[in-house]
PDB file of C-alpha atoms in Angstrom:
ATOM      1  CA  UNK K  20      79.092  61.255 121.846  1.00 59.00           C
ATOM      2  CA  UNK K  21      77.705  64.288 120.858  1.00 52.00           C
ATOM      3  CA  UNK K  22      78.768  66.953 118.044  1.00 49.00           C
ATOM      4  CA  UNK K  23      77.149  69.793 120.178  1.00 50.00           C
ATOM      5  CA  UNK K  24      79.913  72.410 121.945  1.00 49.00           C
ATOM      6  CA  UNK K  25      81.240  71.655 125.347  1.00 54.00           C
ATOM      7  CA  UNK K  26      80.808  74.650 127.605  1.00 53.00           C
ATOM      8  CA  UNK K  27      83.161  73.879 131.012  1.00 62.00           C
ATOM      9  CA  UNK K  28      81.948  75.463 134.028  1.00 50.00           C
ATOM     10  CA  UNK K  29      84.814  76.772 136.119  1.00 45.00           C
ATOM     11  CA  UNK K  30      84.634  78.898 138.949  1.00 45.00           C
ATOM     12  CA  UNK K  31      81.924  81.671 138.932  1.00 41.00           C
ATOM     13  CA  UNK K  32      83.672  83.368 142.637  1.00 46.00           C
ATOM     14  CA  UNK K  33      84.966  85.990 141.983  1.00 43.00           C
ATOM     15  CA  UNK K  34      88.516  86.763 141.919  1.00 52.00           C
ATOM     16  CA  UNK K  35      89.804  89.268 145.133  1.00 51.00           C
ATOM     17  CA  UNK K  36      93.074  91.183 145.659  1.00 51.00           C
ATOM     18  CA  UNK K  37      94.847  89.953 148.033  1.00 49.00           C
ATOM     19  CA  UNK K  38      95.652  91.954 151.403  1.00 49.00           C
ATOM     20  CA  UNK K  39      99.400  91.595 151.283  1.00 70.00           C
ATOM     21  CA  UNK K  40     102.317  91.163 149.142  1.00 87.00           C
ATOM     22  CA  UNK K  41     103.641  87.532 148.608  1.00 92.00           C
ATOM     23  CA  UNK K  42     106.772  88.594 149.609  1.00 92.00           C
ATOM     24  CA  UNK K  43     105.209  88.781 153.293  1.00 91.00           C
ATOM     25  CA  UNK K  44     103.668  85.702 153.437  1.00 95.00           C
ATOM     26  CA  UNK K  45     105.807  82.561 153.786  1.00 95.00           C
ATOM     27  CA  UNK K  46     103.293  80.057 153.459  1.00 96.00           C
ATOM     28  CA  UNK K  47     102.297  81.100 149.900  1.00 97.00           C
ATOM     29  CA  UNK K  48     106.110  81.112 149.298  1.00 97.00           C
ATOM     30  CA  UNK K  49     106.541  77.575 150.589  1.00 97.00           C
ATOM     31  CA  UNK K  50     103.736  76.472 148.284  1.00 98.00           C
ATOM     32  CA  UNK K  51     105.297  77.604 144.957  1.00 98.00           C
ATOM     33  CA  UNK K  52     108.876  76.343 146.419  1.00 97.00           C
ATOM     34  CA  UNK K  53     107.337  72.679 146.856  1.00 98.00           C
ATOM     35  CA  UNK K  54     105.905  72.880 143.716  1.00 98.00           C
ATOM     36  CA  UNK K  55     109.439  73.698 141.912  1.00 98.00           C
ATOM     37  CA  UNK K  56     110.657  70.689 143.597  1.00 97.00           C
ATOM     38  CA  UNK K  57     107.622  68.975 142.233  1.00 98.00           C
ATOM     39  CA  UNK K  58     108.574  70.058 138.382  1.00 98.00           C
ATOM     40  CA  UNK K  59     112.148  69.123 139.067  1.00 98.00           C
ATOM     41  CA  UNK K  60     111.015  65.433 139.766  1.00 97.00           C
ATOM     42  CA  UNK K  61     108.626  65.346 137.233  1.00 97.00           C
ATOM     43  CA  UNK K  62     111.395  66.660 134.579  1.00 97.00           C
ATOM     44  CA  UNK K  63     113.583  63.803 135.865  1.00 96.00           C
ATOM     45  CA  UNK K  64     110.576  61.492 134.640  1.00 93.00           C
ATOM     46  CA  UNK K  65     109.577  60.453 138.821  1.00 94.00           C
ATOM     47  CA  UNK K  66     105.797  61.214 140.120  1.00 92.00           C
ATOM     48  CA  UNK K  67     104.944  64.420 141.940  1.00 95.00           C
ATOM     49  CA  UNK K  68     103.051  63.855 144.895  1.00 93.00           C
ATOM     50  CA  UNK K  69      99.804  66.611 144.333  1.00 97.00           C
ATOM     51  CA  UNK K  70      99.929  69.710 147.209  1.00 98.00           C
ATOM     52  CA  UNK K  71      96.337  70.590 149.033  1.00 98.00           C
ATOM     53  CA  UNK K  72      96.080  74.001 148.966  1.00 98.00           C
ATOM     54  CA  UNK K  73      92.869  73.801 150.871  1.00 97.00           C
ATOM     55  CA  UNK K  74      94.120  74.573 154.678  1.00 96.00           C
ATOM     56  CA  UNK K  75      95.982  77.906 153.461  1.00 97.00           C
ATOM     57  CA  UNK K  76      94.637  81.032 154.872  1.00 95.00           C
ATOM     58  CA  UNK K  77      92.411  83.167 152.585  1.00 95.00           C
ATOM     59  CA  UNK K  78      95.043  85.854 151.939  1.00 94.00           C
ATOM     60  CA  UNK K  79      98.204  82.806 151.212  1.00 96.00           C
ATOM     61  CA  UNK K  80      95.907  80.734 149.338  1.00 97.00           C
ATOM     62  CA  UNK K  81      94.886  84.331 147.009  1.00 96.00           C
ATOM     63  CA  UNK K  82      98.776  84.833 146.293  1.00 96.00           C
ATOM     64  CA  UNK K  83      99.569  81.103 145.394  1.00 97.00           C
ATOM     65  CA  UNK K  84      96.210  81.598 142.933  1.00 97.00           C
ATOM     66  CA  UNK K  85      97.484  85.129 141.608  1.00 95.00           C
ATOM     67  CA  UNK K  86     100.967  84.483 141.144  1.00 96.00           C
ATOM     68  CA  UNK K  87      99.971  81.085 139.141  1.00 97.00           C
ATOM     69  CA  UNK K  88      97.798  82.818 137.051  1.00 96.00           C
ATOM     70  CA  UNK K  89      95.443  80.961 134.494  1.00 95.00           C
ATOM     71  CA  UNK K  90      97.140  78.944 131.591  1.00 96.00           C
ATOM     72  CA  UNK K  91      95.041  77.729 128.960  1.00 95.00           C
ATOM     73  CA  UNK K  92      93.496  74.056 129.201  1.00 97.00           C
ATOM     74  CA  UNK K  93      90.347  73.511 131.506  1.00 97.00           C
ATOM     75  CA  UNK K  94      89.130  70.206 131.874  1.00 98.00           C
ATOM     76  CA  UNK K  95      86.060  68.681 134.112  1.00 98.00           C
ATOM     77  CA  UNK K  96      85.234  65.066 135.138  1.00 98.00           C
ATOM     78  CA  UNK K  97      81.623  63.980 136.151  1.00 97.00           C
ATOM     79  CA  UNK K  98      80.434  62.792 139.432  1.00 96.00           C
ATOM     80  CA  UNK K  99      80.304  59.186 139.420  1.00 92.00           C
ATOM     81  CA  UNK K 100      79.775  56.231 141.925  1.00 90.00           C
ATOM     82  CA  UNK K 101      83.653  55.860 143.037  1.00 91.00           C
ATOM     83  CA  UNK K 102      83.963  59.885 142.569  1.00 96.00           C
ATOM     84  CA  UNK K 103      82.916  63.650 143.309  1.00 97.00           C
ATOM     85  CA  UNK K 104      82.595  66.089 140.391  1.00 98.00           C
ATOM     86  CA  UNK K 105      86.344  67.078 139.601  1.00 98.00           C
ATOM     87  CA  UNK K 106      87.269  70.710 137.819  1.00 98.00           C
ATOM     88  CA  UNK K 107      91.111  71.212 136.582  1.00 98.00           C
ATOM     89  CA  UNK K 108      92.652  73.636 134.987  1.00 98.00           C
ATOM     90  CA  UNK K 109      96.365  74.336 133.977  1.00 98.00           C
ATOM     91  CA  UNK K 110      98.259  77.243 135.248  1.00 98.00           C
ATOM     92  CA  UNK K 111      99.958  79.951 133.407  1.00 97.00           C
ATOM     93  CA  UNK K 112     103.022  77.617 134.083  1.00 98.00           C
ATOM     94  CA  UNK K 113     102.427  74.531 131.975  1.00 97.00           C
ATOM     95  CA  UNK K 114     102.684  71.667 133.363  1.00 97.00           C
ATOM     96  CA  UNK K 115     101.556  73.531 136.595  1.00 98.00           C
ATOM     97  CA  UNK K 116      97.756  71.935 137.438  1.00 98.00           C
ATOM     98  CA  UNK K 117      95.131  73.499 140.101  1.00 98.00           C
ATOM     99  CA  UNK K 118      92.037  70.555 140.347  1.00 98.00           C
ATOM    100  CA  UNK K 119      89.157  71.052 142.880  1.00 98.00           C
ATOM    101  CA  UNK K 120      86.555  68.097 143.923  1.00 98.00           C
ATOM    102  CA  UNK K 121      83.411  69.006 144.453  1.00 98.00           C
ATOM    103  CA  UNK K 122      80.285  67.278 146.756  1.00 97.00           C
ATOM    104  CA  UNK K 123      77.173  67.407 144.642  1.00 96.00           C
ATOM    105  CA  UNK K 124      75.590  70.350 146.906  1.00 96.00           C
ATOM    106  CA  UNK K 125      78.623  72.146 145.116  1.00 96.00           C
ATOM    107  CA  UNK K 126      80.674  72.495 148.335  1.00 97.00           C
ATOM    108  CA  UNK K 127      84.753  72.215 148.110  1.00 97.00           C
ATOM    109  CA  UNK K 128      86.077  68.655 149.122  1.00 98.00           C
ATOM    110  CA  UNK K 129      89.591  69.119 148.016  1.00 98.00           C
ATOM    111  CA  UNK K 130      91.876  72.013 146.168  1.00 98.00           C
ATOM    112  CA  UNK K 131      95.138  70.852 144.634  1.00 98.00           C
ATOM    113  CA  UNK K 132      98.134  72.068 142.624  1.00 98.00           C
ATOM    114  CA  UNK K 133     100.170  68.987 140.991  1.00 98.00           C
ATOM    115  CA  UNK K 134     103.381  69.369 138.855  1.00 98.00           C
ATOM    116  CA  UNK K 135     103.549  67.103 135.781  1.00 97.00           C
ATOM    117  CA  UNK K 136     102.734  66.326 132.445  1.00 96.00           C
ATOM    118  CA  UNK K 137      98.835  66.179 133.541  1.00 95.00           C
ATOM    119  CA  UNK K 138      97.210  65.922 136.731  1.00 96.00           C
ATOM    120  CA  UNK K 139      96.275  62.406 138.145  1.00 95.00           C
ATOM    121  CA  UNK K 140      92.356  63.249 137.598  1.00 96.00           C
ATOM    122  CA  UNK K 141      92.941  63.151 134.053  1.00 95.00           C
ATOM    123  CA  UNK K 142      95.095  59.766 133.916  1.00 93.00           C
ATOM    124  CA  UNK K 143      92.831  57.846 136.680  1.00 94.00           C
ATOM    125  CA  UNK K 144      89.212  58.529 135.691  1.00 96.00           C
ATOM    126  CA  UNK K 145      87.832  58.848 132.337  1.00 96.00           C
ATOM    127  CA  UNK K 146      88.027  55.618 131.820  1.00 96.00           C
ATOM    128  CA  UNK K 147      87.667  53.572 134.805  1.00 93.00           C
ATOM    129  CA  UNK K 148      83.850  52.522 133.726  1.00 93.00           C
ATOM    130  CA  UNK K 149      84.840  52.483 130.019  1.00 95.00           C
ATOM    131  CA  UNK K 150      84.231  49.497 127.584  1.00 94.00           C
ATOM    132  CA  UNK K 151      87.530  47.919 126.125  1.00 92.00           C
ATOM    133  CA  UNK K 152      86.219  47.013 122.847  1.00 92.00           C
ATOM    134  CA  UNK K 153      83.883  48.797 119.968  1.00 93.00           C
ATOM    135  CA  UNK K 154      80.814  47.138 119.610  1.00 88.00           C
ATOM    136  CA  UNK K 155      80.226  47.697 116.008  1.00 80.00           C
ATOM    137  CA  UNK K 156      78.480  46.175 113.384  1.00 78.00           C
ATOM    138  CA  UNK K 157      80.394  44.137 110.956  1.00 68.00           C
ATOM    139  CA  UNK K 158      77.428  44.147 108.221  1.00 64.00           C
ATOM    140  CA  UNK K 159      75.877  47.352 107.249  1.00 64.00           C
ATOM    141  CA  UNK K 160      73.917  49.456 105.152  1.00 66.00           C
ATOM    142  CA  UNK K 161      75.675  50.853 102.303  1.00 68.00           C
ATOM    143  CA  UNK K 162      75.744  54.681 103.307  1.00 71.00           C
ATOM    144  CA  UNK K 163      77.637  53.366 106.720  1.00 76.00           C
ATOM    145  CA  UNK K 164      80.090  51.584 105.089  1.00 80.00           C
ATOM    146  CA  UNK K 165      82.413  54.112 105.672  1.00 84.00           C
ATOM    147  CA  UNK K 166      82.234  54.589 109.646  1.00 89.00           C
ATOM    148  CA  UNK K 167      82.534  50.600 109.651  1.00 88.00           C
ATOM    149  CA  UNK K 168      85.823  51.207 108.158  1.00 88.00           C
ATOM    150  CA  UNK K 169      86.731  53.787 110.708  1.00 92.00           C
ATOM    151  CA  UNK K 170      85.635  51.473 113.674  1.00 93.00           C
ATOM    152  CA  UNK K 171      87.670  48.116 112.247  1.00 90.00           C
ATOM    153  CA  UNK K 172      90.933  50.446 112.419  1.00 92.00           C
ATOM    154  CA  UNK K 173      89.871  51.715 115.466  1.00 94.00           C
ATOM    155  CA  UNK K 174      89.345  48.267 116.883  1.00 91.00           C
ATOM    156  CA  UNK K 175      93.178  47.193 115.381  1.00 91.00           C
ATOM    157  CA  UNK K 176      94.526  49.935 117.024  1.00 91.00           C
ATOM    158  CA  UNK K 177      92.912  48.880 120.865  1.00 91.00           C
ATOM    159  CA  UNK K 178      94.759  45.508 120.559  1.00 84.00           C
ATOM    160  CA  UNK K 179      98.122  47.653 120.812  1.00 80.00           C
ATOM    161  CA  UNK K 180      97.167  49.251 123.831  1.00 78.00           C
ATOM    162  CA  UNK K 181      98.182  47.994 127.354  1.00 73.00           C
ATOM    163  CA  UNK K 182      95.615  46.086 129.334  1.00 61.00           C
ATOM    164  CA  UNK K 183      93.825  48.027 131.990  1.00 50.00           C
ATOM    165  CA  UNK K 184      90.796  47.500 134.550  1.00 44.00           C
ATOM    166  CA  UNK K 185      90.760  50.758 135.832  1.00 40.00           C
ATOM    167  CA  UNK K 186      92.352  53.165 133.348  1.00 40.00           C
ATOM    168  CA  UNK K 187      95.492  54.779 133.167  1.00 43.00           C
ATOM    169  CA  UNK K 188      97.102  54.405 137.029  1.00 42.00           C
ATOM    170  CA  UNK K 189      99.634  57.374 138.503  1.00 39.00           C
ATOM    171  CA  UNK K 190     102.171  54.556 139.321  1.00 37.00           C
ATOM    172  CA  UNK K 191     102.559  54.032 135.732  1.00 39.00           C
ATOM    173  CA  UNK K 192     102.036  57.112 134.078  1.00 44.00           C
ATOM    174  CA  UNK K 193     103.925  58.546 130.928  1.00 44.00           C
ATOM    175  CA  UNK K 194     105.559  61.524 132.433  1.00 39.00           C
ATOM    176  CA  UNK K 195     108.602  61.895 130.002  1.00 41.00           C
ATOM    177  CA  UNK K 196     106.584  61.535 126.525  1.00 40.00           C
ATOM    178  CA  UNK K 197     109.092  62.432 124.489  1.00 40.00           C
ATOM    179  CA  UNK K 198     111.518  58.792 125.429  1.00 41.00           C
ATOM    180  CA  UNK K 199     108.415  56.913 126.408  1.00 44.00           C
ATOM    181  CA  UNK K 200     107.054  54.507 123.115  1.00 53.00           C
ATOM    182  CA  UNK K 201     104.221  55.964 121.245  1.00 63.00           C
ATOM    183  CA  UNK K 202     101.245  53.599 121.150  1.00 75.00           C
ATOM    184  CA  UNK K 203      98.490  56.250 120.249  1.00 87.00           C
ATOM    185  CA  UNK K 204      96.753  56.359 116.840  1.00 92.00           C
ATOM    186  CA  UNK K 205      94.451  58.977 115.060  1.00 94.00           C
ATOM    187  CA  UNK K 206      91.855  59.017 112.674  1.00 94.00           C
ATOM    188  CA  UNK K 207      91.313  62.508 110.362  1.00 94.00           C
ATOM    189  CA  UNK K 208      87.238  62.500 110.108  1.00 93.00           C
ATOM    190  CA  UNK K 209      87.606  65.698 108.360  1.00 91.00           C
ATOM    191  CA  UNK K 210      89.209  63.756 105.814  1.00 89.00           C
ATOM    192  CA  UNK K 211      87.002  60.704 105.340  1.00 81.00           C
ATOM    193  CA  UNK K 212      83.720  61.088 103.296  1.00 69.00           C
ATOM    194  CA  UNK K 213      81.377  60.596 106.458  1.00 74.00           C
ATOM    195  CA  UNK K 214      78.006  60.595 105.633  1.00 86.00           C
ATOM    196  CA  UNK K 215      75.758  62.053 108.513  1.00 87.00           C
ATOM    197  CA  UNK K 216      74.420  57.828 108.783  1.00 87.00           C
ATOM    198  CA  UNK K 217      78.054  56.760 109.152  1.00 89.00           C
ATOM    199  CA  UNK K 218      79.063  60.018 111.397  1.00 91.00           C
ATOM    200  CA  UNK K 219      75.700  58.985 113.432  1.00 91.00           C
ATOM    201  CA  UNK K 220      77.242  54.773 114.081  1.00 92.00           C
ATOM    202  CA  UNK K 221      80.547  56.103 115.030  1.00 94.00           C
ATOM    203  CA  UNK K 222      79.152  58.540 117.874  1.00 94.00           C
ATOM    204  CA  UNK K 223      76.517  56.197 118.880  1.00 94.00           C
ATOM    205  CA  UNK K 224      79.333  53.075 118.913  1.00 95.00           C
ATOM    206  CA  UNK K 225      81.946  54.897 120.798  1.00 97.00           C
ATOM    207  CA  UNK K 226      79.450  56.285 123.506  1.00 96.00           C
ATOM    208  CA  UNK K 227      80.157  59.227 125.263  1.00 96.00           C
ATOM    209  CA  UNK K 228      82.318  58.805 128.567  1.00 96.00           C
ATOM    210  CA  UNK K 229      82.621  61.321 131.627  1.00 97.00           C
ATOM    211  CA  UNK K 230      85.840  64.156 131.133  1.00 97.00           C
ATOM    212  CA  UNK K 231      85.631  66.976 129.077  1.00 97.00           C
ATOM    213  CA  UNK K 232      88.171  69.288 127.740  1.00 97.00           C
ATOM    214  CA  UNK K 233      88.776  72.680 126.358  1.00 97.00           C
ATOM    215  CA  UNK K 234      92.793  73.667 124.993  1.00 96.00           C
ATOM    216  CA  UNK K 235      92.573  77.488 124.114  1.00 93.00           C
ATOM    217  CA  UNK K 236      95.906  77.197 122.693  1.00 86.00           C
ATOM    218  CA  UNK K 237      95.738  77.280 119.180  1.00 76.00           C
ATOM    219  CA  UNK K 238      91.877  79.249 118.621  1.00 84.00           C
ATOM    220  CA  UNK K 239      89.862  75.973 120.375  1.00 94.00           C
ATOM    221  CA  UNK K 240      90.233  72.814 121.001  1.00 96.00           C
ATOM    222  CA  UNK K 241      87.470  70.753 122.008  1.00 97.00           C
ATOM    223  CA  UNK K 242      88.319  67.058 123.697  1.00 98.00           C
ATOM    224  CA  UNK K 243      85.510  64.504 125.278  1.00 98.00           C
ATOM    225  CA  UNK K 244      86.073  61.250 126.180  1.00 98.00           C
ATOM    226  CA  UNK K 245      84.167  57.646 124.767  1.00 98.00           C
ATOM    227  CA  UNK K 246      82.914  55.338 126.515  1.00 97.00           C
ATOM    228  CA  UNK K 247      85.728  53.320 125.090  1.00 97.00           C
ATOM    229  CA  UNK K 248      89.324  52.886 126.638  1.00 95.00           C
ATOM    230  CA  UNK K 249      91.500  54.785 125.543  1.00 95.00           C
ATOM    231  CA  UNK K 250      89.336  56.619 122.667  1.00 97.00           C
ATOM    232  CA  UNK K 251      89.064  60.679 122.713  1.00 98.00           C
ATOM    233  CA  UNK K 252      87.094  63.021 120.489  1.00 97.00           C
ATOM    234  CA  UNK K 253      88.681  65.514 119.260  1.00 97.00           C
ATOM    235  CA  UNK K 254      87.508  69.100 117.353  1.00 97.00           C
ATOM    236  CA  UNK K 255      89.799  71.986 116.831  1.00 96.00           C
ATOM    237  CA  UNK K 256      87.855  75.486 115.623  1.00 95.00           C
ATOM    238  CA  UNK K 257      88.792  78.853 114.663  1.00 92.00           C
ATOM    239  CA  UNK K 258      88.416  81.847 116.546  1.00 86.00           C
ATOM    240  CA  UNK K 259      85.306  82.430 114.489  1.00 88.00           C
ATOM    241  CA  UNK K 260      84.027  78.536 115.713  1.00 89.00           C
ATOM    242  CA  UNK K 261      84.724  77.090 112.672  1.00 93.00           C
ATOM    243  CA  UNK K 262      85.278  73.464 113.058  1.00 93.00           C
ATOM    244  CA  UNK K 263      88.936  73.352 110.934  1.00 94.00           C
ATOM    245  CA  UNK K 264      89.207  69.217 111.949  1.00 94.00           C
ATOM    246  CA  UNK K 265      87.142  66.900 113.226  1.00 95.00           C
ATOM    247  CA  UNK K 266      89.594  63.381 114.878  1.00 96.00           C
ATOM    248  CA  UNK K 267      89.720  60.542 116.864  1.00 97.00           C
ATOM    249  CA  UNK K 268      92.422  59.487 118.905  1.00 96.00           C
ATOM    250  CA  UNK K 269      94.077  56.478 120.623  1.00 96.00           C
ATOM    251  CA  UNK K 270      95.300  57.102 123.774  1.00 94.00           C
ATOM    252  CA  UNK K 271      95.791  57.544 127.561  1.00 93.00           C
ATOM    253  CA  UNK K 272      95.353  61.392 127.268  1.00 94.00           C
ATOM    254  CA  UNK K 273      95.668  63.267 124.379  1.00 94.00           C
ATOM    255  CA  UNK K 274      98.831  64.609 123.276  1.00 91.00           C
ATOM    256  CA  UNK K 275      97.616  68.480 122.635  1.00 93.00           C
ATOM    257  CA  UNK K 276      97.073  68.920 126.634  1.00 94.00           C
ATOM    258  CA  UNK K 277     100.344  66.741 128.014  1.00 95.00           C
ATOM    259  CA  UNK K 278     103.079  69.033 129.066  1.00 96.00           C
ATOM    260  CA  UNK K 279     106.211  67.749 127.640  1.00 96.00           C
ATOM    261  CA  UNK K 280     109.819  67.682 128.969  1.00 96.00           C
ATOM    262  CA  UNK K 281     110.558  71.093 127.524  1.00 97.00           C
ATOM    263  CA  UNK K 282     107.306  72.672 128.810  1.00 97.00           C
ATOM    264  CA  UNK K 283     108.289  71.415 132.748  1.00 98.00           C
ATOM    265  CA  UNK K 284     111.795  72.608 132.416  1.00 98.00           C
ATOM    266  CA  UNK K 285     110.353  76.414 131.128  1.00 98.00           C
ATOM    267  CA  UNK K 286     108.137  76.354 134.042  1.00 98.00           C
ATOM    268  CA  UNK K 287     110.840  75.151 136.702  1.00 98.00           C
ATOM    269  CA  UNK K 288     112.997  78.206 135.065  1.00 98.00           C
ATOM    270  CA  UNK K 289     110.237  80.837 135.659  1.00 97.00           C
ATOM    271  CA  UNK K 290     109.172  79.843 138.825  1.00 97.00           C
ATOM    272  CA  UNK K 291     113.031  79.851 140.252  1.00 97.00           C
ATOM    273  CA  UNK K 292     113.184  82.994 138.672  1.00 96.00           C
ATOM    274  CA  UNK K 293     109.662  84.504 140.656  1.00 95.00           C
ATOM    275  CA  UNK K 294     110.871  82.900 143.591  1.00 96.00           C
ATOM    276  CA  UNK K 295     114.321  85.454 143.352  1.00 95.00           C
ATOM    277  CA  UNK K 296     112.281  88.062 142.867  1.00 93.00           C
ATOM    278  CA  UNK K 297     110.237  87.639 145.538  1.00 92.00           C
ATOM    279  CA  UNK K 298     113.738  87.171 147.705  1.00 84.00           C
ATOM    280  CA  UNK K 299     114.980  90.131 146.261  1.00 75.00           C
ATOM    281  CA  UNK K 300     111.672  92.229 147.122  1.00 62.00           C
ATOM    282  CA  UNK K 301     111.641  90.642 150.758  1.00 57.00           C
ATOM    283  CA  UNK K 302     108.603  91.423 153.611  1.00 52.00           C
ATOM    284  CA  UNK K 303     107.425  95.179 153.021  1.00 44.00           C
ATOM    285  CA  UNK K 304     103.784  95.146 152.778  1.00 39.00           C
ATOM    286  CA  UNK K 305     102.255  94.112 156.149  1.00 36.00           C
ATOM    287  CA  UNK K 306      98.690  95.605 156.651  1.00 37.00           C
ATOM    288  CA  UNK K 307      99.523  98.140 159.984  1.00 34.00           C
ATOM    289  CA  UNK K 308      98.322  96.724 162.709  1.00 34.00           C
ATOM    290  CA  UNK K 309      98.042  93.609 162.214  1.00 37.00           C
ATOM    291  CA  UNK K 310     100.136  90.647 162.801  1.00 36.00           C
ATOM    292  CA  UNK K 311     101.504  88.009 160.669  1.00 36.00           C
ATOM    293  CA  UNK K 312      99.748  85.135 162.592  1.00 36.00           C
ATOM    294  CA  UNK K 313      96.464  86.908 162.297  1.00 35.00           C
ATOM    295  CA  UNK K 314      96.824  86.427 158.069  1.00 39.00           C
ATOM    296  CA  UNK K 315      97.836  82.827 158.544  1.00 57.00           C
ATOM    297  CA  UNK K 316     101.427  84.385 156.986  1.00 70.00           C
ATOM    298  CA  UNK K 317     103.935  82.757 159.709  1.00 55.00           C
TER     299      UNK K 317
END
């Protein structure tokens, strides 16, 4: 685990305007009508199955994108073995997720939008190759004393967490976390009188593990994963990059990028509301000329 900053790559295409209103286009419409019905499950605490976006046409599949928008949580997962390279990011409606898989030429194997507290990704891989213990050092020099403490908590805290070969699995994922019991556990580093010897044993006995995340939320929020499951990393900064705390954290996925109950139910709201707009506006802006069927908009 490093202390270095975490720069996510997202997309580098850049962004076109589309050639039609969404009002015209039915299969963009469908899309964010399947995806209400997706937050509606997910609100009622069931899984939402995740929607390819992939086959869309290139003017419905730039509508779904623009009326989406960007939210503010981007997250990527390394190529591994079992898995391509994975980038996700939230939408402007939380709870909303777009993820794309990439081959490792960097071409497109699979574009996504998933309602839910946090998109399957996230739950399934960062710790499927992940060490269930902390192999730490129970005697130690006296200016590491201090991480030794951090890592015996740490260690207490794993027994409480459920037993898992491959991670976190979608069939039994926390979607309602506000009525679902709270195993997680955190450690305040900014707190602690670390020592750059004791800072140096934690990092190097917690590993560093394969997801990455950024929340933009609240100034910036930097999250990696261990090479321990369920352990996170965790550094909030200022808008100036000040780190402001410095934590460690317990659990399946951290609770600063779930979406919660509330946050679903906003987004269902909004999205029933842009979807009575859209009614309201109806088909008006067909390019002249030029059918429906030719924009993949039938």
């Amino acid at each position: 685990m490093t202390t270095t900053t975490t720069h996510i790559a997202m997309s580098t295409a850049p962004k076109t305007q589309p050639a039609l209103d969404i009002a015209d286009c039915p299969p963009a419409i469908d899309v964010l009508e399947q995806l209400r019905v997706g937050l509606a499950r997910s609100i009622a605490g069931r899984r939402a199955q995740p929607l390819s976006i992939a086959s869309l046409s290139a003017d419905a599949h730039a509508l779904v994108i623009e009326a989406l928008g960007d939210g503010e949580i981007r997250a990527e997962l390394d190529a591994t073995e079992a898995h391509p390279r994975a980038l996700l990011t939230e939408t402007s409606l939380t709870g909303v997720w777009r993820w794309r898989l990439f081959d490792p030429a960097g071409g497109l194997l699979a574009d996504v939008l998933e309602p839910g507290d946090c998109p399957t990704p996230m739950y399934e891989r960062p710790f499927q190759a992940a060490r269930n213990r902390i192999d730490w050092p129970r005697d130690s020099s006296e200016d590491s004393m201090d991480a030794v403490a951090v890592l015996a908590e740490l260690d207490t805290y794993l027994d409480l967490q459920p037993d898992s070969d491959a991670g976190i699995q979608a069939n039994t994922r926390r979607l309602d976390i506000n009525g679902a019991k709270d195993l997680s556990h955190s450690v305040n580093l900014s707190m602690l009188p670390q020592n750059p010897a004791a800072m140096a044993l934690i990092e190097r006995c917690l590993g560093q593990g394969p997801a990455r995340m950024i929340n933009l939320g609240y100034g910036r929020c930097q999250i990696e994963a261990t090479s321990v499951r369920p352990i996170w990393r965790l550094r909030h900064f200022n808008s100036s990059g000040r780190l402001l705390l410095d934590s460690i954290e317990i659990s399946p996925i951290p609770s600063v990028v779930l979406a919660t109950t509330q946050d679903l139910t906003d987004s269902h709201e909004r999205l029933g509301q842009l979807l009575a707009a859209i009614g309201d506006h109806g088909p008006s802006n067909f390019p002249k000329g030029q059918p429906r069927t030719a924009l993949g908009c039938d």
